[in-house]
Amino acid sequence: MKLTGAINALKKNVTKNSVITTGTVFENTKIKLSLWYATIYMASAHKKGISSHQLSRDLGVTQKTAWFMLMRIREAMKERNPQMLIGITQADETFVGGKNKNRHADKKVELSQGRNVKDKTPVFGLLNNGSVNTQVVVDTKVFTLKPIIRKMVEKGSIIVTDEWGAYNGINSDFQHEVVKHKESNYTTITSFHTNGIEGYWSQFKRAIYGIYHHVSPKHLQRYCNEFSYRFNTRVIKDTNRFSLSLTKINGRLTYKKLIQ
């Protein structure tokens, strides 16, 4: 991949021993900064992301090194100070994991359909004004989802969900609009819908299964960080997203912490 002018300009101003690397994803790295810049650019520019296998081929590094670089960058992409959501917010959950029909007979999981998802990881999402916030959760029960909504969404806002029982009772703090999918309805009488967040899940899963094939529950949140970041910055140019990404590189994820 040919580096952009923005990356080349940074290469001239930043060296391996520069103080700017301290406290960033570059700290104590033995990898050339030019490779880091290329990785940040590709991870932020590819619509569905890039696998460590592909990155290792592009950069000429080992797959292990490429994976570690990408995981550091995904960690840096997380939203550290999310703003309170105001107005119409779509809420929904999805489950990430393999499908029984794609497994060998000896690895099929019993009762893995619908919400019997013993081998899948639940992810909860909120979509507001074109931006999404997603997080891995332990389950999709009321005592898990309600506190997240109350923490993330301004009281009195409109929350649009499907009929899942975990959302019952949130109308004490919000205007709750329910889309009744079981009745083949995809909008409420007042035209509220959850199409946005459901469309986001569809894109997210296509990336997970199409690019990465399998993501462990342990690391899934970092992939959520990455995909949410690209989605929320989708309206800006790749070069501008790259520049924005460089403002988020503070903090360092060590390999020891990553594999714990």
C-alpha positions as a printed Julia matrix, in Angstrom:
260×3 Matrix{Float64}:
   0.0     0.0    0.0
   1.33    3.46  -0.91
   1.47    5.76   2.1
  -0.36    9.04   1.8
   1.28   12.45   1.98
  -0.03   12.84   5.5
   1.75    9.67   6.63
   4.99   10.63   4.89
   4.93   14.03   6.57
   4.58   12.35   9.95
   7.47   10.02   9.18
   9.76   13.03   8.77
   8.75   14.56  12.08
   8.58   11.52  14.34
  11.4     9.11  15.06
  11.48    5.9   17.05
  13.19    7.61  19.98
  11.03   10.73  19.9
   9.32   11.66  23.15
   6.01   11.65  21.28
   6.02    7.84  21.39
   5.99    7.75  25.2
   2.61    6.77  26.59
   1.26    5.83  23.16
   0.71    2.62  21.24
   4.24    3.16  19.85
   6.03    3.09  23.22
   8.92    0.59  23.36
   8.02   -0.72  19.92
  10.64   -2.4   17.77
   8.45   -1.94  14.73
   9.18    0.92  12.36
   6.84    3.85  12.83
   6.16    3.86   9.1
   4.62    0.39   9.52
   2.54    1.61  12.44
   1.24    4.52  10.36
   0.4     2.19   7.5
  -1.45   -0.12   9.91
  -3.43    2.72  11.46
  -4.35    3.98   8.01
  -5.49    0.58   6.74
  -7.36   -0.32   9.93
  -9.28    2.94   9.8
  -9.82    3.1    6.04
 -10.95   -0.43   5.16
 -14.74   -0.48   5.47
 -14.79   -3.97   6.98
 -11.35   -3.84   8.58
  -8.29   -5.88   7.72
  -7.26   -9.28   9.08
  -3.9    -9.89  10.73
  -3.11  -12.44   8.02
  -3.64   -9.87   5.27
  -1.77   -7.19   7.19
   1.2    -9.49   7.76
   1.45  -10.02   4.01
   1.1    -6.31   3.26
   3.73   -5.23   5.79
   6.09   -8.2    5.63
   5.78   -8.97   9.35
   4.63  -12.1   11.17
   0.93  -12.73  11.68
   1.5   -12.55  15.45
   3.07   -9.1   15.13
   0.29   -7.89  12.82
  -2.36   -9.19  15.23
  -0.74   -7.43  18.2
  -0.49   -4.15  16.28
  -4.14   -4.32  15.29
  -5.26   -5.13  18.83
  -3.37   -2.13  20.18
  -5.04    0.08  17.62
  -8.5    -1.37  18.35
  -7.98   -0.64  22.02
  -7.06    2.95  21.15
 -10.2     3.35  19.02
 -12.6     2.94  21.92
 -14.68    5.93  22.93
 -13.22    6.99  26.27
 -15.64    9.8   27.09
 -18.98    9.03  25.43
 -21.47   11.88  25.44
 -24.93   11.48  26.9
 -27.4    10.62  24.13
 -30.34   12.98  23.65
 -33.39   12.59  21.44
 -34.39    9.5   19.47
 -32.21    6.5   20.33
 -32.56    3.02  18.86
 -31.58    0.16  21.19
 -31.0    -3.44  20.18
 -28.9    -6.51  20.9
 -27.16   -9.05  18.73
 -25.23  -12.26  19.27
 -21.82  -13.03  17.82
 -20.66  -16.6   17.3
 -20.69  -19.5   14.88
 -23.85  -21.02  13.46
 -24.65  -24.66  14.13
 -25.27  -25.39  10.45
 -21.66  -24.44   9.7
 -20.18  -26.73  12.37
 -18.99  -30.3   12.14
 -21.41  -32.75  13.75
 -19.17  -33.3   16.8
 -19.02  -29.56  17.48
 -22.69  -28.66  17.16
 -24.2   -26.98  20.21
 -27.58  -28.11  21.47
 -30.35  -25.52  21.84
 -28.36  -22.81  20.09
 -31.23  -21.22  18.17
 -33.02  -17.95  18.97
 -32.03  -16.65  22.41
 -30.7   -20.05  23.49
 -27.22  -18.91  22.56
 -24.91  -20.76  24.93
 -21.99  -20.49  22.53
 -22.55  -16.88  21.42
 -21.59  -13.55  22.92
 -24.24  -10.85  23.37
 -23.51   -7.29  22.26
 -25.73   -4.33  23.1
 -25.97   -1.25  20.92
 -27.43    2.25  20.97
 -27.81    4.3   17.79
 -28.42    8.02  18.08
 -28.18   10.69  15.39
 -26.16    8.46  13.09
 -23.59    7.39  15.69
 -23.43    4.05  17.46
 -22.18    2.88  20.84
 -21.72   -0.87  21.29
 -20.55   -2.97  24.18
 -20.19   -6.63  24.98
 -22.54   -7.63  27.79
 -22.85  -10.7   29.99
 -26.47  -11.26  28.94
 -29.49   -9.42  27.55
 -31.58   -9.46  30.7
 -33.33   -6.49  32.22
 -30.8    -5.93  35.02
 -28.0    -5.75  32.46
 -29.53   -3.55  29.76
 -31.56   -1.04  31.79
 -28.58    0.4   33.72
 -26.68    0.91  30.46
 -29.6     2.79  28.92
 -30.03    4.96  31.99
 -26.31    5.73  32.06
 -25.99    6.5   28.35
 -29.3     8.19  27.43
 -30.68   11.48  28.73
 -33.8    11.02  30.82
 -36.95   11.89  28.88
 -35.48   10.91  25.52
 -37.24    8.58  23.09
 -36.05    4.96  23.18
 -37.07    2.73  20.27
 -36.74   -1.05  20.76
 -38.28   -4.33  19.68
 -40.54   -6.35  22.01
 -37.75   -8.0   24.01
 -38.87   -8.12  27.65
 -35.7    -6.56  29.05
 -36.97   -3.18  27.86
 -40.24   -3.38  29.78
 -40.51   -0.62  32.33
 -38.09    1.88  30.81
 -41.08    4.12  30.1
 -40.73    5.36  33.67
 -37.68    7.35  32.53
 -38.11    7.55  28.75
 -40.71    7.69  26.01
 -40.6     4.05  24.98
 -41.63    3.16  21.42
 -41.9    -0.56  20.62
 -41.57   -2.05  17.13
 -43.55   -5.3   17.06
 -41.51   -7.56  14.82
 -43.53  -10.61  15.82
 -46.53   -9.01  14.15
 -44.42   -8.38  11.02
 -44.3    -4.67  11.81
 -41.04   -2.8   11.27
 -42.24    0.65  12.29
 -44.52    1.88  15.04
 -47.78    3.66  14.29
 -45.86    6.91  14.71
 -43.16    5.71  12.25
 -40.42    4.97  14.78
 -38.19    2.05  13.79
 -35.0     0.17  14.65
 -33.81   -0.19  11.06
 -30.66    1.83  11.7
 -29.24   -0.3   14.51
 -30.35   -3.52  12.81
 -28.57   -2.44   9.63
 -25.49   -1.7   11.66
 -25.52   -5.2   13.15
 -25.79   -6.66   9.67
 -22.67   -4.76   8.53
 -20.82   -5.65  11.72
 -21.51   -9.37  11.4
 -20.56   -9.44   7.74
 -17.2    -7.98   8.72
 -16.7   -10.39  11.62
 -17.55  -13.5    9.63
 -16.21  -12.34   6.28
 -12.88  -10.79   7.32
 -12.01  -12.31  10.69
 -14.09  -15.54  10.51
 -13.89  -16.01  14.27
 -13.47  -13.59  17.17
 -13.11  -14.85  20.73
 -15.42  -13.38  23.4
 -12.3   -12.2   25.22
 -11.33   -9.82  22.42
 -14.74   -9.04  20.92
 -15.06   -5.62  22.6
 -11.96   -4.38  20.79
 -13.48   -5.37  17.45
 -16.62   -3.5   18.51
 -14.44   -0.46  19.21
 -12.89   -0.64  15.77
 -16.11   -1.07  13.81
 -18.01    1.57  15.8
 -15.17    4.04  15.26
 -15.18    3.56  11.5
 -18.97    3.76  11.37
 -19.1     6.95  13.41
 -16.48    8.61  11.19
 -17.82    7.27   7.89
 -18.67   10.71   6.51
 -15.08   12.01   6.6
 -12.26   11.28   4.16
  -9.84    8.43   4.86
  -6.93   10.86   5.29
  -8.91   12.91   7.81
  -9.91    9.76   9.68
  -6.25    8.76   9.79
  -5.32   12.14  11.28
  -8.13   11.78  13.82
  -6.9     8.28  14.67
  -3.49    9.67  15.57
  -5.12   11.79  18.29
  -6.42    8.6   19.94
  -3.15    6.69  20.29
  -2.47    7.58  23.92
  -2.22    4.6   26.23
  -0.49    1.31  25.59
  -1.87   -2.2   25.61
   0.92   -4.61  26.54
   1.12   -8.1   25.08
   1.04   -9.56  28.59
  -2.24   -7.81  29.36
  -3.65   -8.75  25.97
  -3.16  -12.49  26.45
  -4.16  -12.64  30.13
